PDB file of C-alpha atoms in Angstrom:
ATOM      1  CA  MET A   1       0.015   0.046   0.124  1.00  0.00           C
ATOM      2  CA  LEU A   2       1.133   3.353  -0.895  1.00  0.00           C
ATOM      3  CA  PRO A   3       1.947   5.545   2.247  1.00  0.00           C
ATOM      4  CA  GLN A   4      -0.324   8.335   1.528  1.00  0.00           C
ATOM      5  CA  GLU A   5      -3.291   5.570   1.683  1.00  0.00           C
ATOM      6  CA  ILE A   6      -1.873   4.600   5.115  1.00  0.00           C
ATOM      7  CA  ILE A   7      -1.780   8.177   6.075  1.00  0.00           C
ATOM      8  CA  ARG A   8      -5.487   8.830   4.526  1.00  0.00           C
ATOM      9  CA  ARG A   9      -6.850   5.584   6.236  1.00  0.00           C
ATOM     10  CA  LYS A  10      -5.432   6.957   9.836  1.00  0.00           C
ATOM     11  CA  ARG A  11      -6.706  10.657   9.076  1.00  0.00           C
ATOM     12  CA  ASP A  12     -10.309   9.029   8.595  1.00  0.00           C
ATOM     13  CA  GLY A  13     -10.207   6.951  11.657  1.00  0.00           C
ATOM     14  CA  HIS A  14      -9.697   3.434  10.606  1.00  0.00           C
ATOM     15  CA  ARG A  15      -7.571   0.975  12.270  1.00  0.00           C
ATOM     16  CA  LEU A  16      -4.108   0.112  10.906  1.00  0.00           C
ATOM     17  CA  SER A  17      -2.891  -3.195  10.277  1.00  0.00           C
ATOM     18  CA  ALA A  18       0.224  -4.476  11.967  1.00  0.00           C
ATOM     19  CA  SER A  19       1.403  -5.130   8.101  1.00  0.00           C
ATOM     20  CA  GLU A  20       0.404  -1.287   7.125  1.00  0.00           C
ATOM     21  CA  ILE A  21       2.194  -0.094  10.298  1.00  0.00           C
ATOM     22  CA  ALA A  22       5.197  -2.423   9.585  1.00  0.00           C
ATOM     23  CA  ALA A  23       5.538  -0.858   5.832  1.00  0.00           C
ATOM     24  CA  PHE A  24       5.427   2.775   6.807  1.00  0.00           C
ATOM     25  CA  ILE A  25       7.749   2.467   9.452  1.00  0.00           C
ATOM     26  CA  GLU A  26       9.899   0.346   6.908  1.00  0.00           C
ATOM     27  CA  GLY A  27       9.822   3.573   4.889  1.00  0.00           C
ATOM     28  CA  ILE A  28      10.935   5.709   7.715  1.00  0.00           C
ATOM     29  CA  THR A  29      14.038   3.377   7.787  1.00  0.00           C
ATOM     30  CA  ALA A  30      14.864   3.005   4.537  1.00  0.00           C
ATOM     31  CA  GLY A  31      14.375   6.942   3.704  1.00  0.00           C
ATOM     32  CA  THR A  32      11.867   6.710   1.233  1.00  0.00           C
ATOM     33  CA  LEU A  33       9.364   8.775   2.870  1.00  0.00           C
ATOM     34  CA  SER A  34       9.476  12.518   3.257  1.00  0.00           C
ATOM     35  CA  GLU A  35       9.398  14.610   6.453  1.00  0.00           C
ATOM     36  CA  GLY A  36       5.985  15.924   4.998  1.00  0.00           C
ATOM     37  CA  GLN A  37       4.488  12.459   5.085  1.00  0.00           C
ATOM     38  CA  ILE A  38       6.106  11.528   8.361  1.00  0.00           C
ATOM     39  CA  GLY A  39       4.810  14.548   9.904  1.00  0.00           C
ATOM     40  CA  ALA A  40       1.324  13.844   8.420  1.00  0.00           C
ATOM     41  CA  PHE A  41       1.314  10.403   9.851  1.00  0.00           C
ATOM     42  CA  ALA A  42       2.358  11.614  13.168  1.00  0.00           C
ATOM     43  CA  MET A  43      -0.684  14.377  13.072  1.00  0.00           C
ATOM     44  CA  ALA A  44      -3.241  11.829  11.694  1.00  0.00           C
ATOM     45  CA  VAL A  45      -2.203   9.455  14.862  1.00  0.00           C
ATOM     46  CA  PHE A  46      -2.441  12.784  17.177  1.00  0.00           C
ATOM     47  CA  LEU A  47      -5.870  13.578  15.913  1.00  0.00           C
ATOM     48  CA  LYS A  48      -7.495   9.801  15.650  1.00  0.00           C
ATOM     49  CA  GLY A  49      -5.514   8.036  18.170  1.00  0.00           C
ATOM     50  CA  MET A  50      -4.391   4.374  17.954  1.00  0.00           C
ATOM     51  CA  SER A  51      -5.855   1.203  19.526  1.00  0.00           C
ATOM     52  CA  ARG A  52      -3.831  -0.810  21.890  1.00  0.00           C
ATOM     53  CA  GLU A  53      -3.020  -3.528  18.956  1.00  0.00           C
ATOM     54  CA  GLU A  54      -1.970  -0.740  16.743  1.00  0.00           C
ATOM     55  CA  ALA A  55       0.128   1.048  19.554  1.00  0.00           C
ATOM     56  CA  VAL A  56       2.005  -2.711  20.107  1.00  0.00           C
ATOM     57  CA  ALA A  57       2.379  -3.064  16.266  1.00  0.00           C
ATOM     58  CA  LEU A  58       4.112   0.413  16.054  1.00  0.00           C
ATOM     59  CA  THR A  59       6.366  -0.033  19.105  1.00  0.00           C
ATOM     60  CA  ILE A  60       7.525  -3.593  17.620  1.00  0.00           C
ATOM     61  CA  ALA A  61       7.816  -2.215  13.926  1.00  0.00           C
ATOM     62  CA  MET A  62      10.072   0.409  15.302  1.00  0.00           C
ATOM     63  CA  ARG A  63      12.110  -1.837  17.599  1.00  0.00           C
ATOM     64  CA  ASP A  64      12.495  -4.132  14.679  1.00  0.00           C
ATOM     65  CA  SER A  65      14.002  -1.449  12.521  1.00  0.00           C
ATOM     66  CA  GLY A  66      17.210  -1.859  14.078  1.00  0.00           C
ATOM     67  CA  ASP A  67      19.156  -4.565  15.980  1.00  0.00           C
ATOM     68  CA  VAL A  68      17.990  -5.711  19.177  1.00  0.00           C
ATOM     69  CA  LEU A  69      20.564  -6.289  22.061  1.00  0.00           C
ATOM     70  CA  ASP A  70      21.083  -9.730  23.978  1.00  0.00           C
ATOM     71  CA  TRP A  71      22.304  -9.800  27.418  1.00  0.00           C
ATOM     72  CA  SER A  72      21.847 -13.329  28.344  1.00  0.00           C
ATOM     73  CA  ASP A  73      25.523 -13.568  29.080  1.00  0.00           C
ATOM     74  CA  LEU A  74      25.399 -11.227  32.071  1.00  0.00           C
ATOM     75  CA  PRO A  75      25.192 -12.655  35.279  1.00  0.00           C
ATOM     76  CA  GLY A  76      22.480 -10.621  36.538  1.00  0.00           C
ATOM     77  CA  PRO A  77      18.842  -9.298  35.849  1.00  0.00           C
ATOM     78  CA  VAL A  78      18.876  -6.487  33.150  1.00  0.00           C
ATOM     79  CA  THR A  79      16.649  -3.656  33.811  1.00  0.00           C
ATOM     80  CA  ASP A  80      16.104   0.080  33.285  1.00  0.00           C
ATOM     81  CA  LYS A  81      13.879   3.179  33.915  1.00  0.00           C
ATOM     82  CA  HIS A  82      12.515   5.722  31.727  1.00  0.00           C
ATOM     83  CA  SER A  83      11.071   9.189  32.591  1.00  0.00           C
ATOM     84  CA  THR A  84       8.519  11.133  30.599  1.00  0.00           C
ATOM     85  CA  GLY A  85      10.319  14.153  30.913  1.00  0.00           C
ATOM     86  CA  GLY A  86      10.447  17.285  33.163  1.00  0.00           C
ATOM     87  CA  VAL A  87      12.389  20.371  34.610  1.00  0.00           C
ATOM     88  CA  GLY A  88      15.244  19.374  36.880  1.00  0.00           C
ATOM     89  CA  ASP A  89      14.794  16.072  36.431  1.00  0.00           C
ATOM     90  CA  ASN A  90      18.274  14.520  36.494  1.00  0.00           C
ATOM     91  CA  VAL A  91      17.113  11.278  38.392  1.00  0.00           C
ATOM     92  CA  SER A  92      18.599   8.749  35.648  1.00  0.00           C
ATOM     93  CA  LEU A  93      22.029   9.943  36.683  1.00  0.00           C
ATOM     94  CA  MET A  94      21.753   8.484  40.062  1.00  0.00           C
ATOM     95  CA  LEU A  95      19.276   5.777  39.731  1.00  0.00           C
ATOM     96  CA  ALA A  96      21.556   3.874  37.364  1.00  0.00           C
ATOM     97  CA  PRO A  97      24.471   3.471  39.253  1.00  0.00           C
ATOM     98  CA  ILE A  98      22.620   3.074  42.689  1.00  0.00           C
ATOM     99  CA  VAL A  99      20.287   0.013  41.096  1.00  0.00           C
ATOM    100  CA  ALA A 100      23.675  -1.439  39.403  1.00  0.00           C
ATOM    101  CA  ALA A 101      25.399  -1.281  42.887  1.00  0.00           C
ATOM    102  CA  CYS A 102      22.596  -3.385  44.094  1.00  0.00           C
ATOM    103  CA  GLY A 103      23.360  -6.322  41.476  1.00  0.00           C
ATOM    104  CA  ALA A 104      21.443  -5.456  38.357  1.00  0.00           C
ATOM    105  CA  TYR A 105      22.750  -4.288  35.078  1.00  0.00           C
ATOM    106  CA  VAL A 106      21.442  -0.861  33.600  1.00  0.00           C
ATOM    107  CA  PRO A 107      21.797  -0.474  29.993  1.00  0.00           C
ATOM    108  CA  MET A 108      20.038   3.033  29.865  1.00  0.00           C
ATOM    109  CA  ILE A 109      19.563   4.374  26.064  1.00  0.00           C
ATOM    110  CA  SER A 110      18.231   8.061  26.855  1.00  0.00           C
ATOM    111  CA  GLY A 111      16.852  10.657  24.447  1.00  0.00           C
ATOM    112  CA  ARG A 112      17.400  14.541  24.188  1.00  0.00           C
ATOM    113  CA  GLY A 113      15.324  17.206  25.193  1.00  0.00           C
ATOM    114  CA  LEU A 114      11.973  17.461  23.686  1.00  0.00           C
ATOM    115  CA  GLY A 115       9.852  20.400  23.848  1.00  0.00           C
ATOM    116  CA  HIS A 116      10.611  22.123  27.131  1.00  0.00           C
ATOM    117  CA  THR A 117      12.065  19.371  28.934  1.00  0.00           C
ATOM    118  CA  GLY A 118      15.580  18.446  29.353  1.00  0.00           C
ATOM    119  CA  GLY A 119      17.330  15.275  28.077  1.00  0.00           C
ATOM    120  CA  THR A 120      19.309  12.802  29.936  1.00  0.00           C
ATOM    121  CA  LEU A 121      21.865  12.647  27.160  1.00  0.00           C
ATOM    122  CA  ASP A 122      22.307  16.358  26.903  1.00  0.00           C
ATOM    123  CA  LYS A 123      23.021  16.182  30.504  1.00  0.00           C
ATOM    124  CA  MET A 124      25.508  13.446  30.013  1.00  0.00           C
ATOM    125  CA  ASP A 125      27.057  15.572  26.931  1.00  0.00           C
ATOM    126  CA  ALA A 126      27.950  18.223  29.465  1.00  0.00           C
ATOM    127  CA  ILE A 127      30.539  15.762  31.113  1.00  0.00           C
ATOM    128  CA  PRO A 128      33.996  16.726  29.314  1.00  0.00           C
ATOM    129  CA  GLY A 129      35.099  13.684  27.162  1.00  0.00           C
ATOM    130  CA  TYR A 130      32.134  11.561  27.984  1.00  0.00           C
ATOM    131  CA  THR A 131      31.139   9.625  24.816  1.00  0.00           C
ATOM    132  CA  SER A 132      27.264   9.575  24.670  1.00  0.00           C
ATOM    133  CA  GLN A 133      27.116   7.594  21.252  1.00  0.00           C
ATOM    134  CA  PRO A 134      29.561   4.477  21.566  1.00  0.00           C
ATOM    135  CA  ASP A 135      29.406   1.615  19.285  1.00  0.00           C
ATOM    136  CA  VAL A 136      27.827  -1.401  20.747  1.00  0.00           C
ATOM    137  CA  ALA A 137      30.522  -2.986  21.376  1.00  0.00           C
ATOM    138  CA  ARG A 138      31.744  -0.356  24.003  1.00  0.00           C
ATOM    139  CA  PHE A 139      28.506  -0.035  25.255  1.00  0.00           C
ATOM    140  CA  ARG A 140      28.092  -3.716  26.214  1.00  0.00           C
ATOM    141  CA  LYS A 141      31.773  -3.695  27.527  1.00  0.00           C
ATOM    142  CA  THR A 142      30.868  -0.770  30.029  1.00  0.00           C
ATOM    143  CA  VAL A 143      27.552  -2.449  30.986  1.00  0.00           C
ATOM    144  CA  LEU A 144      29.320  -5.782  31.755  1.00  0.00           C
ATOM    145  CA  GLU A 145      32.287  -3.995  33.567  1.00  0.00           C
ATOM    146  CA  THR A 146      30.613  -1.302  35.615  1.00  0.00           C
ATOM    147  CA  GLY A 147      27.057  -2.239  35.920  1.00  0.00           C
ATOM    148  CA  CYS A 148      25.488   0.450  34.100  1.00  0.00           C
ATOM    149  CA  ALA A 149      25.920   2.892  30.907  1.00  0.00           C
ATOM    150  CA  ILE A 150      23.991   5.913  30.029  1.00  0.00           C
ATOM    151  CA  ILE A 151      23.888   6.565  26.375  1.00  0.00           C
ATOM    152  CA  GLY A 152      22.124   7.726  23.357  1.00  0.00           C
ATOM    153  CA  GLN A 153      20.475   5.960  20.578  1.00  0.00           C
ATOM    154  CA  THR A 154      23.371   4.323  18.210  1.00  0.00           C
ATOM    155  CA  ALA A 155      22.620   4.183  14.311  1.00  0.00           C
ATOM    156  CA  ASP A 156      21.643   0.671  14.641  1.00  0.00           C
ATOM    157  CA  LEU A 157      18.975   0.713  17.744  1.00  0.00           C
ATOM    158  CA  ALA A 158      15.591   1.698  16.643  1.00  0.00           C
ATOM    159  CA  PRO A 159      16.660   4.385  13.771  1.00  0.00           C
ATOM    160  CA  ALA A 160      12.847   4.515  12.714  1.00  0.00           C
ATOM    161  CA  ASP A 161      12.271   6.180  16.193  1.00  0.00           C
ATOM    162  CA  ARG A 162      15.229   8.779  15.595  1.00  0.00           C
ATOM    163  CA  ARG A 163      13.887  10.226  12.540  1.00  0.00           C
ATOM    164  CA  LEU A 164      10.157  10.347  14.065  1.00  0.00           C
ATOM    165  CA  TYR A 165      11.171  11.703  17.271  1.00  0.00           C
ATOM    166  CA  ALA A 166      12.834  14.463  15.455  1.00  0.00           C
ATOM    167  CA  ILE A 167       9.939  15.599  13.390  1.00  0.00           C
ATOM    168  CA  ARG A 168       7.233  15.234  16.439  1.00  0.00           C
ATOM    169  CA  ASP A 169       9.093  17.738  17.831  1.00  0.00           C
ATOM    170  CA  VAL A 170       8.612  20.395  15.279  1.00  0.00           C
ATOM    171  CA  THR A 171       5.076  19.471  13.880  1.00  0.00           C
ATOM    172  CA  GLY A 172       3.068  19.618  17.256  1.00  0.00           C
ATOM    173  CA  THR A 173       2.523  16.166  17.870  1.00  0.00           C
ATOM    174  CA  VAL A 174       4.682  15.554  21.085  1.00  0.00           C
ATOM    175  CA  GLU A 175       1.772  15.065  23.140  1.00  0.00           C
ATOM    176  CA  SER A 176       0.428  12.057  21.445  1.00  0.00           C
ATOM    177  CA  VAL A 177      -0.047   8.923  23.709  1.00  0.00           C
ATOM    178  CA  PRO A 178       0.442   6.455  21.196  1.00  0.00           C
ATOM    179  CA  LEU A 179       3.445   8.179  19.564  1.00  0.00           C
ATOM    180  CA  ILE A 180       5.146   8.642  23.160  1.00  0.00           C
ATOM    181  CA  THR A 181       4.290   5.055  24.056  1.00  0.00           C
ATOM    182  CA  ALA A 182       6.136   3.577  20.740  1.00  0.00           C
ATOM    183  CA  SER A 183       8.803   5.963  21.016  1.00  0.00           C
ATOM    184  CA  ILE A 184      10.202   5.132  24.728  1.00  0.00           C
ATOM    185  CA  LEU A 185       9.187   1.611  24.231  1.00  0.00           C
ATOM    186  CA  SER A 186      10.971   0.930  20.894  1.00  0.00           C
ATOM    187  CA  LYS A 187      14.068   1.943  22.369  1.00  0.00           C
ATOM    188  CA  LYS A 188      13.692  -0.223  25.485  1.00  0.00           C
ATOM    189  CA  LEU A 189      12.556  -3.369  23.768  1.00  0.00           C
ATOM    190  CA  ALA A 190      15.761  -2.480  21.278  1.00  0.00           C
ATOM    191  CA  ALA A 191      18.051  -2.989  24.401  1.00  0.00           C
ATOM    192  CA  GLY A 192      17.091  -6.082  25.183  1.00  0.00           C
ATOM    193  CA  LEU A 193      15.659  -5.427  28.904  1.00  0.00           C
ATOM    194  CA  GLY A 194      14.430  -7.830  31.224  1.00  0.00           C
ATOM    195  CA  SER A 195      12.336  -5.531  33.110  1.00  0.00           C
ATOM    196  CA  LEU A 196      11.267  -1.946  32.950  1.00  0.00           C
ATOM    197  CA  VAL A 197       9.911   0.994  35.383  1.00  0.00           C
ATOM    198  CA  LEU A 198       8.430   3.796  33.846  1.00  0.00           C
ATOM    199  CA  ASP A 199       8.317   7.430  35.592  1.00  0.00           C
ATOM    200  CA  VAL A 200       5.507   9.201  34.280  1.00  0.00           C
ATOM    201  CA  LYS A 201       5.491  13.049  35.341  1.00  0.00           C
ATOM    202  CA  VAL A 202       2.287  14.996  35.984  1.00  0.00           C
ATOM    203  CA  GLY A 203       2.136  18.790  36.368  1.00  0.00           C
ATOM    204  CA  ASN A 204       2.911  21.960  34.879  1.00  0.00           C
ATOM    205  CA  GLY A 205       6.688  21.256  34.153  1.00  0.00           C
ATOM    206  CA  ALA A 206       5.522  17.743  32.440  1.00  0.00           C
ATOM    207  CA  PHE A 207       4.017  17.127  29.019  1.00  0.00           C
ATOM    208  CA  MET A 208       0.884  15.888  31.097  1.00  0.00           C
ATOM    209  CA  GLU A 209      -0.149  18.411  33.149  1.00  0.00           C
ATOM    210  CA  LYS A 210      -3.693  16.518  34.230  1.00  0.00           C
ATOM    211  CA  SER A 211      -3.561  13.704  36.331  1.00  0.00           C
ATOM    212  CA  ARG A 212      -5.938  11.861  34.193  1.00  0.00           C
ATOM    213  CA  ASP A 213      -3.811  12.367  30.991  1.00  0.00           C
ATOM    214  CA  ALA A 214      -0.715  11.148  33.093  1.00  0.00           C
ATOM    215  CA  VAL A 215      -2.667   8.043  34.372  1.00  0.00           C
ATOM    216  CA  ALA A 216      -3.774   7.420  30.980  1.00  0.00           C
ATOM    217  CA  LEU A 217      -0.097   7.540  29.536  1.00  0.00           C
ATOM    218  CA  ALA A 218       1.145   5.277  32.270  1.00  0.00           C
ATOM    219  CA  ASN A 219      -1.564   2.508  31.592  1.00  0.00           C
ATOM    220  CA  SER A 220      -0.699   2.776  27.806  1.00  0.00           C
ATOM    221  CA  LEU A 221       3.130   2.184  28.431  1.00  0.00           C
ATOM    222  CA  VAL A 222       2.570  -0.649  30.792  1.00  0.00           C
ATOM    223  CA  GLU A 223      -0.111  -2.396  28.874  1.00  0.00           C
ATOM    224  CA  VAL A 224       2.064  -1.934  25.192  1.00  0.00           C
ATOM    225  CA  ALA A 225       5.006  -2.852  26.950  1.00  0.00           C
ATOM    226  CA  ASN A 226       3.489  -6.222  28.505  1.00  0.00           C
ATOM    227  CA  GLY A 227       1.701  -6.783  24.807  1.00  0.00           C
ATOM    228  CA  ALA A 228       5.228  -6.615  23.058  1.00  0.00           C
ATOM    229  CA  GLY A 229       6.524  -9.215  25.766  1.00  0.00           C
ATOM    230  CA  LEU A 230       8.674  -6.582  28.359  1.00  0.00           C
ATOM    231  CA  LYS A 231       7.542  -6.667  31.836  1.00  0.00           C
ATOM    232  CA  ALA A 232       7.097  -3.187  32.791  1.00  0.00           C
ATOM    233  CA  SER A 233       5.526  -0.912  35.897  1.00  0.00           C
ATOM    234  CA  ALA A 234       4.929   2.846  36.156  1.00  0.00           C
ATOM    235  CA  LEU A 235       4.879   5.496  39.121  1.00  0.00           C
ATOM    236  CA  VAL A 236       3.315   8.856  38.582  1.00  0.00           C
ATOM    237  CA  THR A 237       5.327  11.501  40.019  1.00  0.00           C
ATOM    238  CA  GLY A 238       4.904  15.319  40.295  1.00  0.00           C
ATOM    239  CA  MET A 239       6.648  17.720  38.173  1.00  0.00           C
ATOM    240  CA  ASN A 240       4.999  21.308  39.414  1.00  0.00           C
ATOM    241  CA  GLU A 241       8.148  22.265  40.326  1.00  0.00           C
ATOM    242  CA  PRO A 242      11.939  21.164  39.495  1.00  0.00           C
ATOM    243  CA  LEU A 243      12.968  18.045  41.518  1.00  0.00           C
ATOM    244  CA  ALA A 244      16.757  19.045  41.638  1.00  0.00           C
ATOM    245  CA  SER A 245      17.722  22.456  42.713  1.00  0.00           C
ATOM    246  CA  ALA A 246      19.256  22.968  39.630  1.00  0.00           C
ATOM    247  CA  ALA A 247      17.867  23.208  36.124  1.00  0.00           C
ATOM    248  CA  GLY A 248      20.450  23.044  33.231  1.00  0.00           C
ATOM    249  CA  ASN A 249      22.528  20.403  31.925  1.00  0.00           C
ATOM    250  CA  ALA A 250      25.973  21.105  33.331  1.00  0.00           C
ATOM    251  CA  VAL A 251      24.607  22.141  36.517  1.00  0.00           C
ATOM    252  CA  GLU A 252      22.447  19.145  36.927  1.00  0.00           C
ATOM    253  CA  VAL A 253      25.341  17.003  36.583  1.00  0.00           C
ATOM    254  CA  ARG A 254      27.194  18.940  39.395  1.00  0.00           C
ATOM    255  CA  ASN A 255      23.873  18.406  41.458  1.00  0.00           C
ATOM    256  CA  ALA A 256      23.823  14.542  40.407  1.00  0.00           C
ATOM    257  CA  VAL A 257      27.655  14.333  41.700  1.00  0.00           C
ATOM    258  CA  ASP A 258      26.644  16.003  44.986  1.00  0.00           C
ATOM    259  CA  PHE A 259      23.511  14.019  45.653  1.00  0.00           C
ATOM    260  CA  LEU A 260      25.789  10.722  44.774  1.00  0.00           C
ATOM    261  CA  THR A 261      28.783  11.517  47.276  1.00  0.00           C
ATOM    262  CA  GLY A 262      26.477  13.096  50.238  1.00  0.00           C
ATOM    263  CA  ARG A 263      27.513  16.343  49.851  1.00  0.00           C
ATOM    264  CA  VAL A 264      23.829  17.719  49.104  1.00  0.00           C
ATOM    265  CA  ARG A 265      20.741  15.896  48.556  1.00  0.00           C
ATOM    266  CA  ASP A 266      17.177  17.435  47.601  1.00  0.00           C
ATOM    267  CA  ARG A 267      14.490  15.876  49.501  1.00  0.00           C
ATOM    268  CA  ARG A 268      12.115  15.328  46.903  1.00  0.00           C
ATOM    269  CA  LEU A 269      14.767  14.255  44.285  1.00  0.00           C
ATOM    270  CA  GLU A 270      15.844  11.612  47.134  1.00  0.00           C
ATOM    271  CA  ASP A 271      12.366  10.387  47.605  1.00  0.00           C
ATOM    272  CA  VAL A 272      11.429  10.186  44.078  1.00  0.00           C
ATOM    273  CA  THR A 273      14.733   8.465  43.299  1.00  0.00           C
ATOM    274  CA  LEU A 274      14.606   5.670  46.053  1.00  0.00           C
ATOM    275  CA  ALA A 275      11.060   5.088  45.070  1.00  0.00           C
ATOM    276  CA  LEU A 276      12.057   4.109  41.614  1.00  0.00           C
ATOM    277  CA  ALA A 277      15.058   2.166  42.716  1.00  0.00           C
ATOM    278  CA  ALA A 278      12.811   0.258  44.823  1.00  0.00           C
ATOM    279  CA  GLU A 279      10.777  -0.654  41.857  1.00  0.00           C
ATOM    280  CA  MET A 280      13.443  -1.492  39.679  1.00  0.00           C
ATOM    281  CA  LEU A 281      15.186  -3.889  42.387  1.00  0.00           C
ATOM    282  CA  GLN A 282      11.438  -5.603  42.943  1.00  0.00           C
ATOM    283  CA  SER A 283      10.813  -6.095  39.393  1.00  0.00           C
ATOM    284  CA  ALA A 284      14.184  -7.212  38.795  1.00  0.00           C
ATOM    285  CA  GLY A 285      13.843  -9.934  41.498  1.00  0.00           C
ATOM    286  CA  ILE A 286      16.639  -8.637  43.511  1.00  0.00           C
ATOM    287  CA  VAL A 287      14.173  -7.520  46.507  1.00  0.00           C
ATOM    288  CA  SER A 288      10.924  -8.891  47.505  1.00  0.00           C
ATOM    289  CA  SER A 289       9.015  -5.699  48.740  1.00  0.00           C
ATOM    290  CA  ASN A 290       9.360  -2.041  48.111  1.00  0.00           C
ATOM    291  CA  GLN A 291      10.263  -1.497  51.553  1.00  0.00           C
ATOM    292  CA  ASP A 292      13.206  -4.059  51.007  1.00  0.00           C
ATOM    293  CA  GLY A 293      14.495  -2.228  47.653  1.00  0.00           C
ATOM    294  CA  ILE A 294      14.142   1.369  49.353  1.00  0.00           C
ATOM    295  CA  ARG A 295      16.347   0.299  52.307  1.00  0.00           C
ATOM    296  CA  ARG A 296      18.653  -1.476  49.969  1.00  0.00           C
ATOM    297  CA  ALA A 297      19.041   1.198  47.791  1.00  0.00           C
ATOM    298  CA  ALA A 298      19.688   3.887  50.735  1.00  0.00           C
ATOM    299  CA  GLU A 299      22.362   1.615  52.056  1.00  0.00           C
ATOM    300  CA  THR A 300      24.120   1.515  48.922  1.00  0.00           C
ATOM    301  CA  LEU A 301      23.670   5.366  48.332  1.00  0.00           C
ATOM    302  CA  ALA A 302      25.200   6.081  51.816  1.00  0.00           C
ATOM    303  CA  GLY A 303      27.908   3.647  51.442  1.00  0.00           C
ATOM    304  CA  GLY A 304      29.319   5.540  48.526  1.00  0.00           C
ATOM    305  CA  ARG A 305      28.896   2.342  46.263  1.00  0.00           C
ATOM    306  CA  ALA A 306      26.680   4.229  43.855  1.00  0.00           C
ATOM    307  CA  ALA A 307      29.023   6.977  43.259  1.00  0.00           C
ATOM    308  CA  ALA A 308      31.858   4.612  42.796  1.00  0.00           C
ATOM    309  CA  VAL A 309      30.012   2.914  40.141  1.00  0.00           C
ATOM    310  CA  PHE A 310      29.077   6.546  38.753  1.00  0.00           C
ATOM    311  CA  GLY A 311      32.436   7.195  38.496  1.00  0.00           C
ATOM    312  CA  ARG A 312      33.599   4.345  36.751  1.00  0.00           C
ATOM    313  CA  MET A 313      30.987   4.232  34.503  1.00  0.00           C
ATOM    314  CA  VAL A 314      32.085   8.065  33.210  1.00  0.00           C
ATOM    315  CA  THR A 315      35.698   6.898  33.001  1.00  0.00           C
ATOM    316  CA  ALA A 316      34.681   3.861  30.801  1.00  0.00           C
ATOM    317  CA  LEU A 317      33.094   6.242  28.328  1.00  0.00           C
ATOM    318  CA  GLY A 318      35.726   8.922  28.150  1.00  0.00           C
ATOM    319  CA  GLY A 319      35.058  11.100  30.953  1.00  0.00           C
ATOM    320  CA  PRO A 320      37.390  12.413  33.684  1.00  0.00           C
TER     321      PRO A 320
END
């Protein structure tokens, strides 16, 4: 089917088949579709929505547009977290090393800023010398040796998402729940995770300002992830004010280092970080309860083990 026919069908409110969605995503990956066609498709989805089955098919097609990592050789569970984005949200910088220091492996593939929110990858790029887009071999080596790595999408992982992600940002389709869902989950499925915890932000600093919208996104993410074969859970956390007492890439990295080393810890940031760490540890099977997860994460943080993991990760990826 011609791409314009697929766009027209979605524009008119019809459900797309998995084969139609796969064909459109193949066109994005191959570079045979124009930015206008991709933008028109994104707007049609934004206006007409997608069924859960369509969202699963879109996510899987975007995952399969590139390679899928295999971590079966690692001697521990593989897990990750994703935030839908906010202001002063540098949780990932502390969370990945905390969870890694507790015995899990965290191959975190992050994104850049979208709309008004800051991206984890932009923060990591503020570290002099840090390689945020290493090749897969270096990424795997870093995860194996340090327990975690925070990087951006490589050319081989979910390449269709990278192009669609950029077009959403300039076509007024950022807030589309199916597109957000597929964008997030295609990267996470390509990362070969065993489990995923989602931090869905709500408030005037988030994409979802109303609780009902945030809950709808959380439900979509969990249901589509499960439908695509990935164990997932979600927390909805507030974003009416910055989490960290800093907003800006370099200063948020400094704030994260201060947090990990115990120099300064913002209370709200600590509460959210420990809650997410506990959820990740429980979903990975390292602890049996949320309370045990919070205790384990807090002990790891207080003992300096998480700070040590962060330092080794940064060094392994070219930082100071």
